[in-house]
XYZ file of C-alpha atoms in Angstrom:
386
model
C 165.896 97.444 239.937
C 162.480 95.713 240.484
C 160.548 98.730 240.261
C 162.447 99.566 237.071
C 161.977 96.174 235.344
C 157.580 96.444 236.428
C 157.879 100.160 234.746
C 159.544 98.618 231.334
C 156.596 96.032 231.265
C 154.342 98.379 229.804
C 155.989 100.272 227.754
C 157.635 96.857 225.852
C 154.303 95.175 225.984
C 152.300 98.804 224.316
C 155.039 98.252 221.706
C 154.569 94.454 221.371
C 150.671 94.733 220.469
C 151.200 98.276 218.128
C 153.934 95.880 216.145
C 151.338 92.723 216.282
C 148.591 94.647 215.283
C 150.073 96.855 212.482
C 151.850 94.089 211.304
C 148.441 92.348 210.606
C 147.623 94.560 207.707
C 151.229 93.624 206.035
C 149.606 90.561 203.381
C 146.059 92.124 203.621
C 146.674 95.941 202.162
C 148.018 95.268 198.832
C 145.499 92.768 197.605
C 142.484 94.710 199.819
C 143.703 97.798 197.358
C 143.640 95.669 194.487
C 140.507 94.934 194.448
C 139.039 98.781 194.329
C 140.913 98.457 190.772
C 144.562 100.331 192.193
C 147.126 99.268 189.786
C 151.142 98.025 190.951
C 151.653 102.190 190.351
C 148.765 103.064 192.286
C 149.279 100.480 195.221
C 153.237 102.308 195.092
C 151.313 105.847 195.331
C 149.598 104.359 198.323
C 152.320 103.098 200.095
C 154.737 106.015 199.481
C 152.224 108.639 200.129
C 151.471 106.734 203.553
C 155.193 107.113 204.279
C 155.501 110.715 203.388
C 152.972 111.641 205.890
C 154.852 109.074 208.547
C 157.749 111.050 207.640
C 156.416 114.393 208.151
C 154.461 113.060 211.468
C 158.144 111.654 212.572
C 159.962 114.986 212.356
C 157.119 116.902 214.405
C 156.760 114.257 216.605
C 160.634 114.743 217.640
C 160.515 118.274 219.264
C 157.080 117.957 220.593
C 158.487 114.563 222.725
C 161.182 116.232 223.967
C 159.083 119.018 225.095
C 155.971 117.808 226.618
C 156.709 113.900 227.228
C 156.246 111.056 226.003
C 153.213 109.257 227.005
C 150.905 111.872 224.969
C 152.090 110.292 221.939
C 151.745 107.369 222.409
C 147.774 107.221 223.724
C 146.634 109.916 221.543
C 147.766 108.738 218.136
C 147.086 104.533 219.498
C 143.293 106.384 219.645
C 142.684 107.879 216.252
C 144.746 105.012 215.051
C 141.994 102.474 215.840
C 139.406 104.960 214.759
C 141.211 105.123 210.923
C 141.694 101.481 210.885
C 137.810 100.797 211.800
C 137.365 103.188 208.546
C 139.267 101.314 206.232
C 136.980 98.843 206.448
C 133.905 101.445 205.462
C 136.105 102.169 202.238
C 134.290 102.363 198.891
C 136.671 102.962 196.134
C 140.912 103.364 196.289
C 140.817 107.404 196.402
C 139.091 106.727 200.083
C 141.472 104.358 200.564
C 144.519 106.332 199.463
C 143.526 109.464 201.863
C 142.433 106.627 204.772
C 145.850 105.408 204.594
C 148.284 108.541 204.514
C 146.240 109.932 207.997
C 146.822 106.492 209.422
C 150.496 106.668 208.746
C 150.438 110.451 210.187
C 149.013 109.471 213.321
C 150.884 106.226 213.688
C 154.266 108.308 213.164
C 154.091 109.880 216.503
C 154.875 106.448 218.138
C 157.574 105.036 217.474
C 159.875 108.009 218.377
C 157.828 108.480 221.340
C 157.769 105.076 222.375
C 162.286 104.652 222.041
C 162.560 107.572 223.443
C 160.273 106.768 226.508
C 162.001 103.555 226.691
C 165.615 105.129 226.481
C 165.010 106.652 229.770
C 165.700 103.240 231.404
C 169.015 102.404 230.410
C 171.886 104.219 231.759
C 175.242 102.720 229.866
C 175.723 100.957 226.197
C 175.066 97.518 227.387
C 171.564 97.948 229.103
C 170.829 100.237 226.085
C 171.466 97.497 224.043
C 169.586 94.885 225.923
C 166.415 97.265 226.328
C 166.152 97.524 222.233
C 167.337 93.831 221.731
C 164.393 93.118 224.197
C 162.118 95.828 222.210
C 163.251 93.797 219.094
C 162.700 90.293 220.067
C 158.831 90.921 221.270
C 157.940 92.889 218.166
C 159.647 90.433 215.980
C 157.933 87.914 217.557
C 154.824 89.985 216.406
C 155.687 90.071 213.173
C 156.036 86.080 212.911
C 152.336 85.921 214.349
C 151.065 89.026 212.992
C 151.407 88.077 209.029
C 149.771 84.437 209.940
C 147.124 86.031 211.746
C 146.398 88.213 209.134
C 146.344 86.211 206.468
C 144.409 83.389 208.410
C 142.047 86.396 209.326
C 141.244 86.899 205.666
C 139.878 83.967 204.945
C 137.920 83.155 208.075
C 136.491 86.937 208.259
C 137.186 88.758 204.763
C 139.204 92.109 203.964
C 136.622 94.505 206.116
C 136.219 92.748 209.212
C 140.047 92.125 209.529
C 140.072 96.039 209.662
C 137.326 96.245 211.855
C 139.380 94.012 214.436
C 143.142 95.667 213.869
C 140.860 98.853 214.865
C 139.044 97.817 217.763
C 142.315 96.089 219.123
C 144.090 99.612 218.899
C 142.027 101.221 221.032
C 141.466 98.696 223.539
C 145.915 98.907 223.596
C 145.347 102.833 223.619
C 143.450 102.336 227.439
C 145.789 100.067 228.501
C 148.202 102.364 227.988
C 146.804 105.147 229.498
C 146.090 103.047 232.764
C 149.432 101.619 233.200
C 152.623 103.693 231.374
C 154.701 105.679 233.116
C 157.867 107.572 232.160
C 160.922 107.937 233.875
C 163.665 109.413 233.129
C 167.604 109.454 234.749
C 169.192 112.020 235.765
C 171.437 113.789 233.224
C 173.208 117.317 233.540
C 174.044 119.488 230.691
C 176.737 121.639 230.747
C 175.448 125.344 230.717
C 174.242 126.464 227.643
C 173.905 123.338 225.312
C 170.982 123.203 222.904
C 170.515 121.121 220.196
C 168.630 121.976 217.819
C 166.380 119.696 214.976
C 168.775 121.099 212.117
C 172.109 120.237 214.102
C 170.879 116.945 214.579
C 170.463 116.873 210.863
C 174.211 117.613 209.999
C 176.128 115.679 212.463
C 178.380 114.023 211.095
C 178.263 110.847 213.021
C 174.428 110.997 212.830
C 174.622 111.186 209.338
C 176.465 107.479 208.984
C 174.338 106.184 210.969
C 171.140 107.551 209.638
C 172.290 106.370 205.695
C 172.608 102.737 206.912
C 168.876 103.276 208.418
C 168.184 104.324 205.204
C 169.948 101.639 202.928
C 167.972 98.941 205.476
C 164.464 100.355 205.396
C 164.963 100.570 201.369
C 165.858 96.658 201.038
C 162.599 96.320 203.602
C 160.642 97.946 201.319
C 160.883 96.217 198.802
C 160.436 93.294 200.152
C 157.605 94.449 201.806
C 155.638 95.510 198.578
C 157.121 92.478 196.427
C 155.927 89.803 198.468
C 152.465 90.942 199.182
C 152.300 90.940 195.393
C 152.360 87.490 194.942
C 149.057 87.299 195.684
C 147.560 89.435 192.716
C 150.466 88.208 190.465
C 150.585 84.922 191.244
C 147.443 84.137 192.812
C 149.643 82.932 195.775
C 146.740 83.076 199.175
C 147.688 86.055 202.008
C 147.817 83.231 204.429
C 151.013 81.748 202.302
C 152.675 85.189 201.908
C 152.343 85.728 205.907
C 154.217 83.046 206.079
C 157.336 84.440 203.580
C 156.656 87.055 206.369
C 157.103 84.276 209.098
C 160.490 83.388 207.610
C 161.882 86.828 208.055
C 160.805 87.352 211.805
C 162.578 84.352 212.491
C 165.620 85.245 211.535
C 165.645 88.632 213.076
C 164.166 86.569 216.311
C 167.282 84.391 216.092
C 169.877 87.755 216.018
C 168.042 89.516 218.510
C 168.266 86.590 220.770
C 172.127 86.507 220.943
C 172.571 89.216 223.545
C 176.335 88.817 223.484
C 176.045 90.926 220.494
C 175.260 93.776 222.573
C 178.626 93.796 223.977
C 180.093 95.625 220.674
C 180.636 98.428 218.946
C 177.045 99.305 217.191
C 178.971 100.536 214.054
C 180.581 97.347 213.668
C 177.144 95.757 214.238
C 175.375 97.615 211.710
C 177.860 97.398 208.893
C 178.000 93.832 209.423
C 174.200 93.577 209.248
C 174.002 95.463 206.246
C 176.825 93.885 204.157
C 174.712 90.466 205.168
C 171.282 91.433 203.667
C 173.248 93.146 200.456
C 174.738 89.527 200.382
C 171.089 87.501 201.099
C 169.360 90.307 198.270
C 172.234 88.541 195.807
C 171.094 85.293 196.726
C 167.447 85.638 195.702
C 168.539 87.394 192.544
C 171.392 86.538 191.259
C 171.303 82.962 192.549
C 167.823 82.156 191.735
C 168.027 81.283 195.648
C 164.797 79.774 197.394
C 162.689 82.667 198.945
C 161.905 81.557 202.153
C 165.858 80.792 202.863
C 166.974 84.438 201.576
C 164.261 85.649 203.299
C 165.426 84.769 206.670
C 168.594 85.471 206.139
C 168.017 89.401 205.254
C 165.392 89.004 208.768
C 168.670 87.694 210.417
C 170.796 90.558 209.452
C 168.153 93.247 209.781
C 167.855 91.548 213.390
C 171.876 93.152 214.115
C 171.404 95.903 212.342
C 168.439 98.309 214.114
C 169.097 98.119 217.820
C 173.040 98.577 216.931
C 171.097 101.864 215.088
C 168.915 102.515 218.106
C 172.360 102.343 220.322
C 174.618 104.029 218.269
C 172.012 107.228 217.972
C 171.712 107.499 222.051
C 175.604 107.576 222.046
C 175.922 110.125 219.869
C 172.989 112.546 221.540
C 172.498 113.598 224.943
C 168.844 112.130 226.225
C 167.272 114.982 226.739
C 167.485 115.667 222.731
C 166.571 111.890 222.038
C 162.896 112.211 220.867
C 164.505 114.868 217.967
C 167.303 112.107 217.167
C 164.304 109.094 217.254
C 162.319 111.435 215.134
C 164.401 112.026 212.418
C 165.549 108.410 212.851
C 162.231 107.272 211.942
C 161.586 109.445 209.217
C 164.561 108.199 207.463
C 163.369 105.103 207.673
C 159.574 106.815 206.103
C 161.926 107.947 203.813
C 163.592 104.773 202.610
C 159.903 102.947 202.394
C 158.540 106.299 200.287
C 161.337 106.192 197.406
C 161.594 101.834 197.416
C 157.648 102.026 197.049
C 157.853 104.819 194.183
C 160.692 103.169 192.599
C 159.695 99.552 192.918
C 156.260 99.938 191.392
C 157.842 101.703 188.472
C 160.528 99.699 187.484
C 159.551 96.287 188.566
C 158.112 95.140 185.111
C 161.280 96.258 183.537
C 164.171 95.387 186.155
C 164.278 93.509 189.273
C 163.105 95.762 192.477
C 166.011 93.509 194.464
C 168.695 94.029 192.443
C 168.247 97.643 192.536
C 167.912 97.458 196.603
C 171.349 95.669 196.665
C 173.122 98.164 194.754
C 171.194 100.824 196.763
C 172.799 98.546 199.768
C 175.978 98.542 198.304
C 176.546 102.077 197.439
C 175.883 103.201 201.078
C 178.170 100.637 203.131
C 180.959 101.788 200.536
C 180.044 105.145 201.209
C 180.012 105.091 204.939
C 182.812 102.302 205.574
C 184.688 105.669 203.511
C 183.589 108.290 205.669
C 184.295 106.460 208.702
C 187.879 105.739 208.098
C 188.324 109.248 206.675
C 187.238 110.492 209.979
C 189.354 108.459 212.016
C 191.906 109.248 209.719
C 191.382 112.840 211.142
C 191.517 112.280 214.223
C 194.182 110.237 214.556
C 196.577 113.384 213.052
C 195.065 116.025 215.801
C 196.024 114.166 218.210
C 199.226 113.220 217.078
């Protein structure tokens, strides 16, 4: 059990410092863009087009995991990461930018797949499944309480360029850490003679399905919030150091629901529809309540904090683990997806209609839609075997 818990060390701290040093660029990209002259539509482009290529780099990064292990992608892309990051900060006008950006999020999209599925491999019932990714969670929401600060504090001591410089230089200093002290293990599972499963069937399960939708209603509503409040700085002249701190406010309310391990004890679909029907309900708050921002803020981080390692559970129930890296995979590129179309849509409509009350009917539409399905299917079942 010892020798398990020293293996995990790595692999949760790899994931800490990607999260805390990622996270860094959250309050400093938007106004960084800005001033190259990208408009709100532009700066959308940008941030959709970054997680289109995530999204593609998620679904090859799938089959390849599964296939030739884990650790691969995790050092390789933590290398050119560092190298695209350093090159941001070499940048001369938003087209640079723009292209900069989408091969960062291609690289970067081999991770996170590779990194739950690696970490997957050391849990072998619900409840230490749950505990690994409520573990996961707390450290890299922890990061993202620092990492927005940090940022933000970084701009003003260093400037835009040598904040890159560092977020570049610190991912390849994690990238040989890595590759001196991650291993990957794996228990012991037998499949019965004959089972494959293939990217597409992953696609059209029908329990997968569910499960991906509500991954897809939550990274929409984090979208959002994730361009809007970086915009206060061009709009509103609000500093990056203040906005880090909105940032703050939502980390700490995820820290506070990942820290309440009991939670762990039930069902993940109860978990995540619970989650999400709480950040549709904080998203009314800050619109249709005129509620304060920081407050609804960490309320959405609180709910987002039950809803993505009930998601993370629920997936490695419903696959065997030698197929998890193609269930992770497409798993994270739902979630590429729900950042690409909140981006697009958000810097369209946001002069004409508020970005969060179109998230909470987004929200909404999907936990009506999959609270549905679900009791249709149990419906189903309930009269075959009756």
């Amino acid at each position: 059990m010892r020798q398990t818990a020293a293996e995990k060390l790595p692999i949760f701290l790899i994931m800490f410092l990607i999260s805390l040093i990622a996270s860094i660029e959250s309050p400093v990209f938007t106004p960084f863009a800005s001033g190259f002259g990208a408009t709100s539509v532009l700066i959308g482009m940008m941030l959709g087009f970054g997680s289109l290529a995530d999204l593609v780099g998620n679904l090859m990064a799938g089959p390849l995991v599964d296939r030739f292990g884990k650790k691969l992608f995790i050092i390789f892309p933590l290398f050119i990461s560092g190298g695209l990051f350093i090159a941001h900060g070499l940048v001369s006008n938003s087209s640079e930018l723009f292209l900069l950006h989408g091969l960062n999020e291609f690289a970067m999209a081999f991770l996170i797949p590779a990194a739950f599925t690696l970490l997957s491999g050391y849990a072998k019932n619900r409840r230490q499944q749950g505990k690994n990714m409520a573990i996961n969670g707390i450290l890299t929401t922890v990061a993202s309480i620092m990492a927005p600060v940090i940022g933000g504090q970084m701009v003003v001591w260093i400037g835009y360029v040598n904040t890159y410089y560092f977020i570049g230089s610190a991912m390849l200093l994690t990238s040989i850490y890595g590759m001196t002290f991650l291993k990957e293990r794996d228990f012991i599972v037998k499949e019965p003679r004959g089972t494959q499963v293939s990217l597409m069937t992953i696609f059209t399960s029908q329990e997968l399905k569910l499960i991906y939708l509500i991954g897809f209603a939550v990274m929409y509503i984090h979208g959002v919030i994730a361009y809007e409040i970086p915009y206060l700085t061009v709009e509103r002249g609000v500093s990056t150091l203040n906005t880090g701190q909105l940032f703050s406010f939502m980390g700490l309310g995820t820290f506070l629901a990942l820290s309440l391990f009991f939670i762990n004890r039930f069902d993940p679909f109860k978990r995540f529809m619970t989650g999400l029907a709480g950040m549709n309900a904080s998203l009314f708050l800050l619109f249709g309540l005129s509620f304060s921002l920081p407050v609804s803020l960490f309320f959405v981080g609180f709910f987002f904090g039950l809803v993505m390692p009930a998601i993370a559970t629920a997936i490695t129930e419903s696959v065997s683990a030698k197929y998890h890296g193609r269930a992770f995979g497409v798993m994270s590129a739902v979630y590429s997806l729900g950042i690409i179309i909140s981006s697009f849509v958000t810097g369209i409509i946001r002069d004409m209609i508020s970005p969060y009350f179109i998230a909470f009917v987004v929200g909404m539409l999907i936990l009506m839609f999959v609270g549905y399905s679900k009791l249709s299917m149990a419906t189903v079942i309930r009269q075959k075997t009756s």
